[in-house]
Amino acid sequence: MSDNDFRLKGSVVTTVVLEVKTSNLDQIIKGLKDKIAQVPQFFDQAPLIIDISQIASSVTLDFFTALVDSCRGQGLAVIGWRTSQEAIPTWRLDCELPMLPNANSRQINIKSETTAPAQDPQVVVKTVIEEREVSQPTKVITKPVRSGQQIYASGDLVVLSQVSAGAEVLAEGNIHIYGALRGRALAGVKGDSSARIFCKNMEAELVAIAGNFMLSDALQKIIWKDAAQVLLVEDTLEIASL
Protein backbone atom coordinates (compact mmCIF):
# COMPACT_ATOMS: atom_id res chain seq x y z
CA MET A 1 0.00 0.00 0.00
CA SER A 2 1.42 3.37 -1.01
CA ASP A 3 0.79 6.84 0.41
CA ASN A 4 -1.15 7.63 -2.77
CA ASP A 5 -3.90 5.10 -2.02
CA PHE A 6 -5.67 7.35 0.49
CA ARG A 7 -5.27 10.53 2.53
CA LEU A 8 -6.37 11.37 6.07
CA LYS A 9 -7.55 14.94 6.62
CA GLY A 10 -8.94 16.80 9.59
CA SER A 11 -12.31 18.48 9.15
CA VAL A 12 -14.62 20.89 10.93
CA VAL A 13 -18.19 19.71 11.48
CA THR A 14 -21.05 21.49 13.24
CA THR A 15 -22.22 18.94 15.79
CA VAL A 16 -25.33 19.07 17.97
CA VAL A 17 -24.89 17.86 21.55
CA LEU A 18 -27.94 16.61 23.43
CA GLU A 19 -27.28 16.95 27.17
CA VAL A 20 -29.72 14.60 28.89
CA LYS A 21 -30.83 15.56 32.40
CA THR A 22 -33.76 13.17 32.95
CA SER A 23 -34.52 9.51 32.34
CA ASN A 24 -38.06 10.38 31.22
CA LEU A 25 -37.84 9.49 27.53
CA ASP A 26 -41.19 11.06 26.61
CA GLN A 27 -40.14 14.34 28.20
CA ILE A 28 -36.81 14.35 26.34
CA ILE A 29 -38.40 13.68 22.96
CA LYS A 30 -41.10 16.31 23.52
CA GLY A 31 -38.44 18.92 24.29
CA LEU A 32 -36.41 17.83 21.28
CA LYS A 33 -39.43 18.06 18.98
CA ASP A 34 -40.10 21.60 20.18
CA LYS A 35 -36.50 22.62 19.42
CA ILE A 36 -36.51 20.98 15.98
CA ALA A 37 -39.84 22.57 15.02
CA GLN A 38 -38.32 26.04 15.41
CA VAL A 39 -35.55 25.50 12.79
CA PRO A 40 -36.16 22.15 11.08
CA GLN A 41 -33.58 22.80 8.35
CA PHE A 42 -30.83 23.22 10.93
CA PHE A 43 -31.55 19.90 12.64
CA ASP A 44 -32.32 17.84 9.53
CA GLN A 45 -29.75 15.01 9.52
CA ALA A 46 -27.56 17.04 11.89
CA PRO A 47 -24.75 14.98 13.50
CA LEU A 48 -25.79 14.38 17.12
CA ILE A 49 -23.78 13.41 20.21
CA ILE A 50 -25.77 12.28 23.27
CA ASP A 51 -24.25 13.38 26.57
CA ILE A 52 -25.47 11.28 29.53
CA SER A 53 -22.94 12.59 32.06
CA GLN A 54 -25.55 13.96 34.45
CA ILE A 55 -27.65 10.79 34.70
CA ALA A 56 -25.12 8.08 33.73
CA SER A 57 -25.62 6.06 36.91
CA SER A 58 -29.31 5.48 36.11
CA VAL A 59 -29.07 4.92 32.34
CA THR A 60 -29.60 1.36 31.14
CA LEU A 61 -28.66 0.07 27.71
CA ASP A 62 -32.36 -0.43 26.87
CA PHE A 63 -33.13 3.20 27.74
CA PHE A 64 -30.14 4.48 25.79
CA THR A 65 -31.04 2.37 22.74
CA ALA A 66 -34.61 3.69 22.85
CA LEU A 67 -33.28 7.26 23.12
CA VAL A 68 -31.00 6.76 20.09
CA ASP A 69 -33.89 5.31 18.06
CA SER A 70 -36.15 8.21 19.07
CA CYS A 71 -33.53 10.79 18.06
CA ARG A 72 -33.10 9.10 14.70
CA GLY A 73 -36.86 9.15 14.33
CA GLN A 74 -36.70 12.94 14.59
CA GLY A 75 -34.29 13.10 11.66
CA LEU A 76 -31.06 13.45 13.66
CA ALA A 77 -27.93 11.48 12.75
CA VAL A 78 -26.63 10.06 16.04
CA ILE A 79 -22.85 9.60 15.70
CA GLY A 80 -21.84 8.78 19.27
CA TRP A 81 -22.25 9.47 22.97
CA ARG A 82 -20.20 10.61 25.90
CA THR A 83 -20.11 10.73 29.65
CA SER A 84 -17.67 11.61 32.40
CA GLN A 85 -14.73 9.30 33.09
CA GLU A 86 -16.12 8.71 36.59
CA ALA A 87 -19.47 7.42 35.30
CA ILE A 88 -18.78 5.06 32.41
CA PRO A 89 -21.65 2.54 32.27
CA THR A 90 -21.01 -1.19 32.41
CA TRP A 91 -22.82 -1.66 29.07
CA ARG A 92 -20.33 0.48 27.19
CA LEU A 93 -18.90 -2.41 25.14
CA ASP A 94 -22.38 -3.68 24.23
CA CYS A 95 -23.40 -0.35 22.71
CA GLU A 96 -23.47 -0.05 18.90
CA LEU A 97 -22.25 3.56 19.04
CA PRO A 98 -18.75 4.72 20.04
CA MET A 99 -18.13 6.57 23.27
CA LEU A 100 -16.49 9.86 22.30
CA PRO A 101 -14.10 11.99 24.39
CA ASN A 102 -15.17 15.38 25.65
CA ALA A 103 -14.49 18.19 23.22
CA ASN A 104 -11.84 19.84 25.41
CA SER A 105 -9.94 16.66 26.25
CA ARG A 106 -9.35 15.02 22.91
CA GLN A 107 -5.77 14.61 21.80
CA ILE A 108 -4.52 13.07 18.58
CA ASN A 109 -0.96 11.82 18.24
CA ILE A 110 -0.09 10.06 14.99
CA LYS A 111 3.40 8.71 14.45
CA SER A 112 4.77 7.68 11.08
CA GLU A 113 7.86 5.83 9.97
CA THR A 114 8.64 8.86 7.85
CA THR A 115 9.11 11.69 10.33
CA ALA A 116 8.09 15.12 9.14
CA PRO A 117 9.61 18.36 10.50
CA ALA A 118 8.56 19.27 13.85
CA GLN A 119 -15.37 21.76 24.29
CA ASP A 120 -35.62 23.29 28.58
CA PRO A 121 -34.19 22.53 31.97
CA GLN A 122 -34.55 18.81 31.19
CA VAL A 123 -33.17 18.89 27.66
CA VAL A 124 -30.22 21.08 26.66
CA VAL A 125 -29.10 21.20 23.05
CA LYS A 126 -25.83 22.88 22.11
CA THR A 127 -23.84 23.25 18.97
CA VAL A 128 -20.14 22.57 19.25
CA ILE A 129 -17.13 22.23 17.00
CA GLU A 130 -15.30 19.00 17.80
CA GLU A 131 -12.07 19.56 15.86
CA ARG A 132 -9.44 22.20 16.58
CA GLU A 133 -7.34 24.17 14.11
CA VAL A 134 -4.59 26.77 14.40
CA SER A 135 -6.01 30.30 14.49
CA GLN A 136 -5.78 32.27 11.26
CA PRO A 137 -6.16 35.97 10.37
CA THR A 138 -9.57 37.50 9.72
CA LYS A 139 -11.42 36.01 6.75
CA VAL A 140 -13.27 38.50 4.55
CA ILE A 141 -16.15 37.40 2.29
CA THR A 142 -17.18 39.98 -0.31
CA LYS A 143 -20.07 38.12 -1.96
CA PRO A 144 -23.45 37.06 -0.54
CA VAL A 145 -23.42 33.75 1.34
CA ARG A 146 -26.13 31.80 -0.44
CA SER A 147 -28.54 29.16 0.86
CA GLY A 148 -26.78 25.86 1.44
CA GLN A 149 -23.32 27.43 1.74
CA GLN A 150 -21.18 27.14 4.87
CA ILE A 151 -18.31 29.54 5.60
CA TYR A 152 -15.81 28.81 8.37
CA ALA A 153 -13.14 31.15 9.76
CA SER A 154 -10.35 30.13 12.12
CA GLY A 155 -10.20 33.71 13.38
CA ASP A 156 -12.75 36.52 12.90
CA LEU A 157 -15.15 36.45 9.95
CA VAL A 158 -16.27 39.54 8.04
CA VAL A 159 -19.10 39.28 5.49
CA LEU A 160 -19.50 42.42 3.37
CA SER A 161 -22.89 41.29 2.07
CA GLN A 162 -25.88 39.28 3.27
CA VAL A 163 -26.12 35.77 4.69
CA SER A 164 -29.14 34.14 3.05
CA ALA A 165 -31.69 31.89 4.74
CA GLY A 166 -30.35 28.35 4.80
CA ALA A 167 -26.71 29.52 4.82
CA GLU A 168 -24.34 29.10 7.76
CA VAL A 169 -21.33 31.14 8.88
CA LEU A 170 -19.03 29.97 11.67
CA ALA A 171 -15.98 31.56 13.29
CA GLU A 172 -13.66 30.82 16.17
CA GLY A 173 -13.68 34.56 16.85
CA ASN A 174 -16.18 37.34 16.11
CA ILE A 175 -18.57 37.55 13.16
CA HIS A 176 -19.29 40.86 11.41
CA ILE A 177 -22.06 40.96 8.80
CA TYR A 178 -22.52 44.20 6.89
CA GLY A 179 -25.85 43.13 5.43
CA ALA A 180 -28.88 41.10 6.44
CA LEU A 181 -28.31 37.99 8.54
CA ARG A 182 -31.09 35.62 7.51
CA GLY A 183 -29.27 32.30 7.97
CA ARG A 184 -27.31 30.91 10.90
CA ALA A 185 -24.29 32.53 12.59
CA LEU A 186 -22.14 30.73 15.17
CA ALA A 187 -19.25 32.63 16.77
CA GLY A 188 -16.70 31.42 19.32
CA VAL A 189 -17.23 27.87 18.07
CA LYS A 190 -14.13 26.60 19.89
CA GLY A 191 -15.45 27.89 23.22
CA ASP A 192 -14.46 31.59 23.14
CA SER A 193 -17.20 33.11 25.32
CA SER A 194 -15.95 36.64 24.59
CA ALA A 195 -16.79 36.33 20.89
CA ARG A 196 -19.63 38.43 19.47
CA ILE A 197 -21.85 38.62 16.39
CA PHE A 198 -22.53 41.96 14.75
CA CYS A 199 -25.00 42.45 11.89
CA LYS A 200 -26.66 45.33 10.07
CA ASN A 201 -30.04 43.61 9.81
CA MET A 202 -31.05 40.86 12.24
CA GLU A 203 -33.34 38.26 10.65
CA ALA A 204 -31.41 35.17 11.70
CA GLU A 205 -32.65 31.59 11.86
CA LEU A 206 -30.16 30.98 14.66
CA VAL A 207 -27.32 32.77 16.43
CA ALA A 208 -24.86 31.11 18.79
CA ILE A 209 -21.89 32.08 20.96
CA ALA A 210 -19.65 29.31 22.33
CA GLY A 211 -22.41 26.72 21.90
CA ASN A 212 -25.22 28.76 23.49
CA PHE A 213 -27.83 29.57 20.90
CA MET A 214 -31.06 31.49 20.30
CA LEU A 215 -33.61 30.81 17.57
CA SER A 216 -35.58 33.17 15.35
CA ASP A 217 -38.80 33.08 17.40
CA ALA A 218 -36.93 34.41 20.45
CA LEU A 219 -34.98 36.94 18.39
CA GLN A 220 -38.18 38.41 16.95
CA LYS A 221 -39.34 39.27 20.46
CA ILE A 222 -36.11 41.17 21.22
CA ILE A 223 -34.86 42.80 18.05
CA TRP A 224 -35.77 42.14 14.43
CA LYS A 225 -34.81 43.71 11.09
CA ASP A 226 -32.50 46.14 12.84
CA ALA A 227 -28.77 46.45 13.54
CA ALA A 228 -27.78 44.25 16.47
CA GLN A 229 -24.98 42.57 18.34
CA VAL A 230 -25.06 39.20 20.09
CA LEU A 231 -22.92 38.56 23.16
CA LEU A 232 -22.67 36.02 25.96
CA VAL A 233 -23.11 37.11 29.56
CA GLU A 234 -22.76 34.37 32.19
CA ASP A 235 -23.83 31.62 29.77
CA THR A 236 -26.86 33.61 28.64
CA LEU A 237 -27.14 35.18 25.20
CA GLU A 238 -27.96 38.87 25.13
CA ILE A 239 -29.11 40.80 22.05
CA ALA A 240 -28.44 44.54 21.94
CA SER A 241 -29.07 47.28 19.42
CA LEU A 242 -26.16 48.87 17.57
Tab-separated table of C-alpha atoms in Angstrom:
chain	number	residue	atom	x	y	z
A	1	MET	CA	0.000	0.000	0.000
A	2	SER	CA	1.420	3.371	-1.013
A	3	ASP	CA	0.788	6.837	0.415
A	4	ASN	CA	-1.154	7.632	-2.771
A	5	ASP	CA	-3.902	5.099	-2.019
A	6	PHE	CA	-5.673	7.348	0.486
A	7	ARG	CA	-5.268	10.526	2.528
A	8	LEU	CA	-6.366	11.374	6.067
A	9	LYS	CA	-7.548	14.942	6.617
A	10	GLY	CA	-8.941	16.804	9.591
A	11	SER	CA	-12.309	18.481	9.148
A	12	VAL	CA	-14.617	20.888	10.926
A	13	VAL	CA	-18.190	19.713	11.479
A	14	THR	CA	-21.054	21.494	13.237
A	15	THR	CA	-22.218	18.943	15.794
A	16	VAL	CA	-25.330	19.074	17.966
A	17	VAL	CA	-24.894	17.861	21.549
A	18	LEU	CA	-27.940	16.608	23.432
A	19	GLU	CA	-27.280	16.953	27.170
A	20	VAL	CA	-29.721	14.595	28.887
A	21	LYS	CA	-30.834	15.559	32.400
A	22	THR	CA	-33.763	13.174	32.947
A	23	SER	CA	-34.521	9.511	32.337
A	24	ASN	CA	-38.058	10.382	31.222
A	25	LEU	CA	-37.843	9.493	27.528
A	26	ASP	CA	-41.187	11.057	26.610
A	27	GLN	CA	-40.136	14.344	28.195
A	28	ILE	CA	-36.807	14.354	26.342
A	29	ILE	CA	-38.397	13.679	22.959
A	30	LYS	CA	-41.101	16.312	23.518
A	31	GLY	CA	-38.441	18.924	24.293
A	32	LEU	CA	-36.413	17.826	21.283
A	33	LYS	CA	-39.434	18.060	18.978
A	34	ASP	CA	-40.101	21.605	20.185
A	35	LYS	CA	-36.497	22.616	19.418
A	36	ILE	CA	-36.513	20.983	15.975
A	37	ALA	CA	-39.841	22.574	15.021
A	38	GLN	CA	-38.316	26.039	15.413
A	39	VAL	CA	-35.553	25.503	12.795
A	40	PRO	CA	-36.164	22.154	11.082
A	41	GLN	CA	-33.582	22.803	8.352
A	42	PHE	CA	-30.830	23.219	10.928
A	43	PHE	CA	-31.554	19.901	12.637
A	44	ASP	CA	-32.323	17.843	9.530
A	45	GLN	CA	-29.746	15.013	9.523
A	46	ALA	CA	-27.558	17.039	11.895
A	47	PRO	CA	-24.754	14.981	13.501
A	48	LEU	CA	-25.790	14.385	17.121
A	49	ILE	CA	-23.781	13.411	20.209
A	50	ILE	CA	-25.766	12.275	23.265
A	51	ASP	CA	-24.247	13.375	26.574
A	52	ILE	CA	-25.475	11.278	29.530
A	53	SER	CA	-22.937	12.590	32.065
A	54	GLN	CA	-25.549	13.962	34.448
A	55	ILE	CA	-27.650	10.785	34.701
A	56	ALA	CA	-25.123	8.081	33.733
A	57	SER	CA	-25.620	6.059	36.913
A	58	SER	CA	-29.312	5.481	36.115
A	59	VAL	CA	-29.070	4.917	32.343
A	60	THR	CA	-29.599	1.358	31.142
A	61	LEU	CA	-28.661	0.068	27.714
A	62	ASP	CA	-32.361	-0.427	26.872
A	63	PHE	CA	-33.125	3.198	27.742
A	64	PHE	CA	-30.143	4.480	25.792
A	65	THR	CA	-31.037	2.365	22.736
A	66	ALA	CA	-34.609	3.695	22.850
A	67	LEU	CA	-33.275	7.256	23.118
A	68	VAL	CA	-31.005	6.764	20.094
A	69	ASP	CA	-33.888	5.314	18.058
A	70	SER	CA	-36.149	8.205	19.067
A	71	CYS	CA	-33.531	10.787	18.065
A	72	ARG	CA	-33.099	9.103	14.703
A	73	GLY	CA	-36.856	9.145	14.327
A	74	GLN	CA	-36.696	12.943	14.593
A	75	GLY	CA	-34.287	13.103	11.662
A	76	LEU	CA	-31.064	13.451	13.660
A	77	ALA	CA	-27.935	11.481	12.750
A	78	VAL	CA	-26.628	10.059	16.043
A	79	ILE	CA	-22.851	9.601	15.704
A	80	GLY	CA	-21.845	8.784	19.268
A	81	TRP	CA	-22.246	9.469	22.968
A	82	ARG	CA	-20.200	10.615	25.899
A	83	THR	CA	-20.110	10.730	29.654
A	84	SER	CA	-17.669	11.615	32.402
A	85	GLN	CA	-14.729	9.304	33.094
A	86	GLU	CA	-16.124	8.712	36.591
A	87	ALA	CA	-19.475	7.421	35.299
A	88	ILE	CA	-18.779	5.055	32.415
A	89	PRO	CA	-21.654	2.540	32.275
A	90	THR	CA	-21.009	-1.194	32.409
A	91	TRP	CA	-22.823	-1.661	29.073
A	92	ARG	CA	-20.329	0.478	27.189
A	93	LEU	CA	-18.897	-2.410	25.137
A	94	ASP	CA	-22.383	-3.675	24.232
A	95	CYS	CA	-23.404	-0.355	22.706
A	96	GLU	CA	-23.466	-0.052	18.904
A	97	LEU	CA	-22.251	3.562	19.037
A	98	PRO	CA	-18.753	4.724	20.037
A	99	MET	CA	-18.126	6.575	23.270
A	100	LEU	CA	-16.492	9.860	22.301
A	101	PRO	CA	-14.103	11.987	24.386
A	102	ASN	CA	-15.168	15.377	25.655
A	103	ALA	CA	-14.489	18.189	23.215
A	104	ASN	CA	-11.845	19.836	25.414
A	105	SER	CA	-9.938	16.660	26.250
A	106	ARG	CA	-9.353	15.016	22.910
A	107	GLN	CA	-5.774	14.612	21.801
A	108	ILE	CA	-4.516	13.069	18.583
A	109	ASN	CA	-0.959	11.825	18.239
A	110	ILE	CA	-0.090	10.057	14.993
A	111	LYS	CA	3.404	8.711	14.449
A	112	SER	CA	4.767	7.678	11.085
A	113	GLU	CA	7.862	5.828	9.975
A	114	THR	CA	8.638	8.865	7.847
A	115	THR	CA	9.112	11.691	10.329
A	116	ALA	CA	8.095	15.121	9.142
A	117	PRO	CA	9.609	18.356	10.502
A	118	ALA	CA	8.556	19.268	13.846
A	119	GLN	CA	-15.371	21.757	24.293
A	120	ASP	CA	-35.616	23.294	28.583
A	121	PRO	CA	-34.190	22.533	31.974
A	122	GLN	CA	-34.551	18.806	31.193
A	123	VAL	CA	-33.168	18.892	27.664
A	124	VAL	CA	-30.223	21.085	26.665
A	125	VAL	CA	-29.097	21.201	23.046
A	126	LYS	CA	-25.835	22.884	22.110
A	127	THR	CA	-23.843	23.251	18.974
A	128	VAL	CA	-20.136	22.572	19.253
A	129	ILE	CA	-17.127	22.230	17.003
A	130	GLU	CA	-15.297	19.003	17.797
A	131	GLU	CA	-12.067	19.565	15.856
A	132	ARG	CA	-9.444	22.202	16.576
A	133	GLU	CA	-7.342	24.174	14.105
A	134	VAL	CA	-4.586	26.772	14.396
A	135	SER	CA	-6.015	30.301	14.488
A	136	GLN	CA	-5.778	32.273	11.265
A	137	PRO	CA	-6.158	35.968	10.374
A	138	THR	CA	-9.568	37.503	9.717
A	139	LYS	CA	-11.421	36.006	6.751
A	140	VAL	CA	-13.272	38.499	4.546
A	141	ILE	CA	-16.151	37.402	2.291
A	142	THR	CA	-17.182	39.983	-0.311
A	143	LYS	CA	-20.072	38.123	-1.964
A	144	PRO	CA	-23.450	37.062	-0.540
A	145	VAL	CA	-23.417	33.747	1.339
A	146	ARG	CA	-26.128	31.798	-0.445
A	147	SER	CA	-28.540	29.164	0.856
A	148	GLY	CA	-26.781	25.855	1.445
A	149	GLN	CA	-23.317	27.427	1.745
A	150	GLN	CA	-21.178	27.142	4.875
A	151	ILE	CA	-18.311	29.540	5.598
A	152	TYR	CA	-15.808	28.811	8.368
A	153	ALA	CA	-13.139	31.149	9.757
A	154	SER	CA	-10.350	30.130	12.121
A	155	GLY	CA	-10.200	33.714	13.384
A	156	ASP	CA	-12.747	36.518	12.898
A	157	LEU	CA	-15.153	36.451	9.954
A	158	VAL	CA	-16.267	39.545	8.039
A	159	VAL	CA	-19.099	39.283	5.488
A	160	LEU	CA	-19.503	42.416	3.370
A	161	SER	CA	-22.886	41.292	2.073
A	162	GLN	CA	-25.879	39.283	3.268
A	163	VAL	CA	-26.124	35.767	4.692
A	164	SER	CA	-29.140	34.143	3.052
A	165	ALA	CA	-31.689	31.892	4.737
A	166	GLY	CA	-30.348	28.346	4.801
A	167	ALA	CA	-26.706	29.517	4.823
A	168	GLU	CA	-24.345	29.104	7.763
A	169	VAL	CA	-21.333	31.142	8.883
A	170	LEU	CA	-19.032	29.972	11.674
A	171	ALA	CA	-15.982	31.563	13.292
A	172	GLU	CA	-13.658	30.816	16.171
A	173	GLY	CA	-13.676	34.555	16.852
A	174	ASN	CA	-16.181	37.340	16.113
A	175	ILE	CA	-18.573	37.547	13.159
A	176	HIS	CA	-19.288	40.865	11.414
A	177	ILE	CA	-22.063	40.956	8.802
A	178	TYR	CA	-22.517	44.203	6.888
A	179	GLY	CA	-25.850	43.132	5.425
A	180	ALA	CA	-28.880	41.097	6.438
A	181	LEU	CA	-28.307	37.989	8.540
A	182	ARG	CA	-31.090	35.616	7.506
A	183	GLY	CA	-29.272	32.295	7.968
A	184	ARG	CA	-27.307	30.915	10.898
A	185	ALA	CA	-24.294	32.529	12.589
A	186	LEU	CA	-22.144	30.727	15.166
A	187	ALA	CA	-19.255	32.627	16.766
A	188	GLY	CA	-16.703	31.421	19.317
A	189	VAL	CA	-17.227	27.875	18.074
A	190	LYS	CA	-14.130	26.599	19.889
A	191	GLY	CA	-15.447	27.888	23.219
A	192	ASP	CA	-14.459	31.591	23.141
A	193	SER	CA	-17.199	33.112	25.323
A	194	SER	CA	-15.953	36.640	24.595
A	195	ALA	CA	-16.793	36.334	20.886
A	196	ARG	CA	-19.627	38.429	19.468
A	197	ILE	CA	-21.846	38.617	16.392
A	198	PHE	CA	-22.534	41.964	14.747
A	199	CYS	CA	-24.995	42.449	11.894
A	200	LYS	CA	-26.663	45.329	10.072
A	201	ASN	CA	-30.043	43.614	9.809
A	202	MET	CA	-31.048	40.855	12.245
A	203	GLU	CA	-33.339	38.263	10.649
A	204	ALA	CA	-31.412	35.167	11.704
A	205	GLU	CA	-32.648	31.592	11.864
A	206	LEU	CA	-30.165	30.975	14.657
A	207	VAL	CA	-27.321	32.775	16.425
A	208	ALA	CA	-24.860	31.111	18.793
A	209	ILE	CA	-21.894	32.076	20.957
A	210	ALA	CA	-19.653	29.312	22.334
A	211	GLY	CA	-22.413	26.719	21.897
A	212	ASN	CA	-25.221	28.758	23.492
A	213	PHE	CA	-27.833	29.571	20.899
A	214	MET	CA	-31.056	31.488	20.297
A	215	LEU	CA	-33.613	30.806	17.572
A	216	SER	CA	-35.582	33.165	15.347
A	217	ASP	CA	-38.800	33.077	17.404
A	218	ALA	CA	-36.933	34.413	20.453
A	219	LEU	CA	-34.983	36.941	18.392
A	220	GLN	CA	-38.177	38.409	16.946
A	221	LYS	CA	-39.336	39.266	20.456
A	222	ILE	CA	-36.108	41.170	21.224
A	223	ILE	CA	-34.861	42.800	18.046
A	224	TRP	CA	-35.766	42.145	14.432
A	225	LYS	CA	-34.809	43.711	11.091
A	226	ASP	CA	-32.501	46.138	12.841
A	227	ALA	CA	-28.768	46.449	13.537
A	228	ALA	CA	-27.776	44.254	16.474
A	229	GLN	CA	-24.976	42.566	18.339
A	230	VAL	CA	-25.063	39.205	20.090
A	231	LEU	CA	-22.922	38.561	23.160
A	232	LEU	CA	-22.671	36.021	25.955
A	233	VAL	CA	-23.110	37.111	29.562
A	234	GLU	CA	-22.764	34.366	32.195
A	235	ASP	CA	-23.827	31.615	29.768
A	236	THR	CA	-26.858	33.606	28.642
A	237	LEU	CA	-27.138	35.180	25.199
A	238	GLU	CA	-27.965	38.867	25.127
A	239	ILE	CA	-29.108	40.797	22.047
A	240	ALA	CA	-28.444	44.540	21.945
A	241	SER	CA	-29.074	47.284	19.419
A	242	LEU	CA	-26.163	48.868	17.572
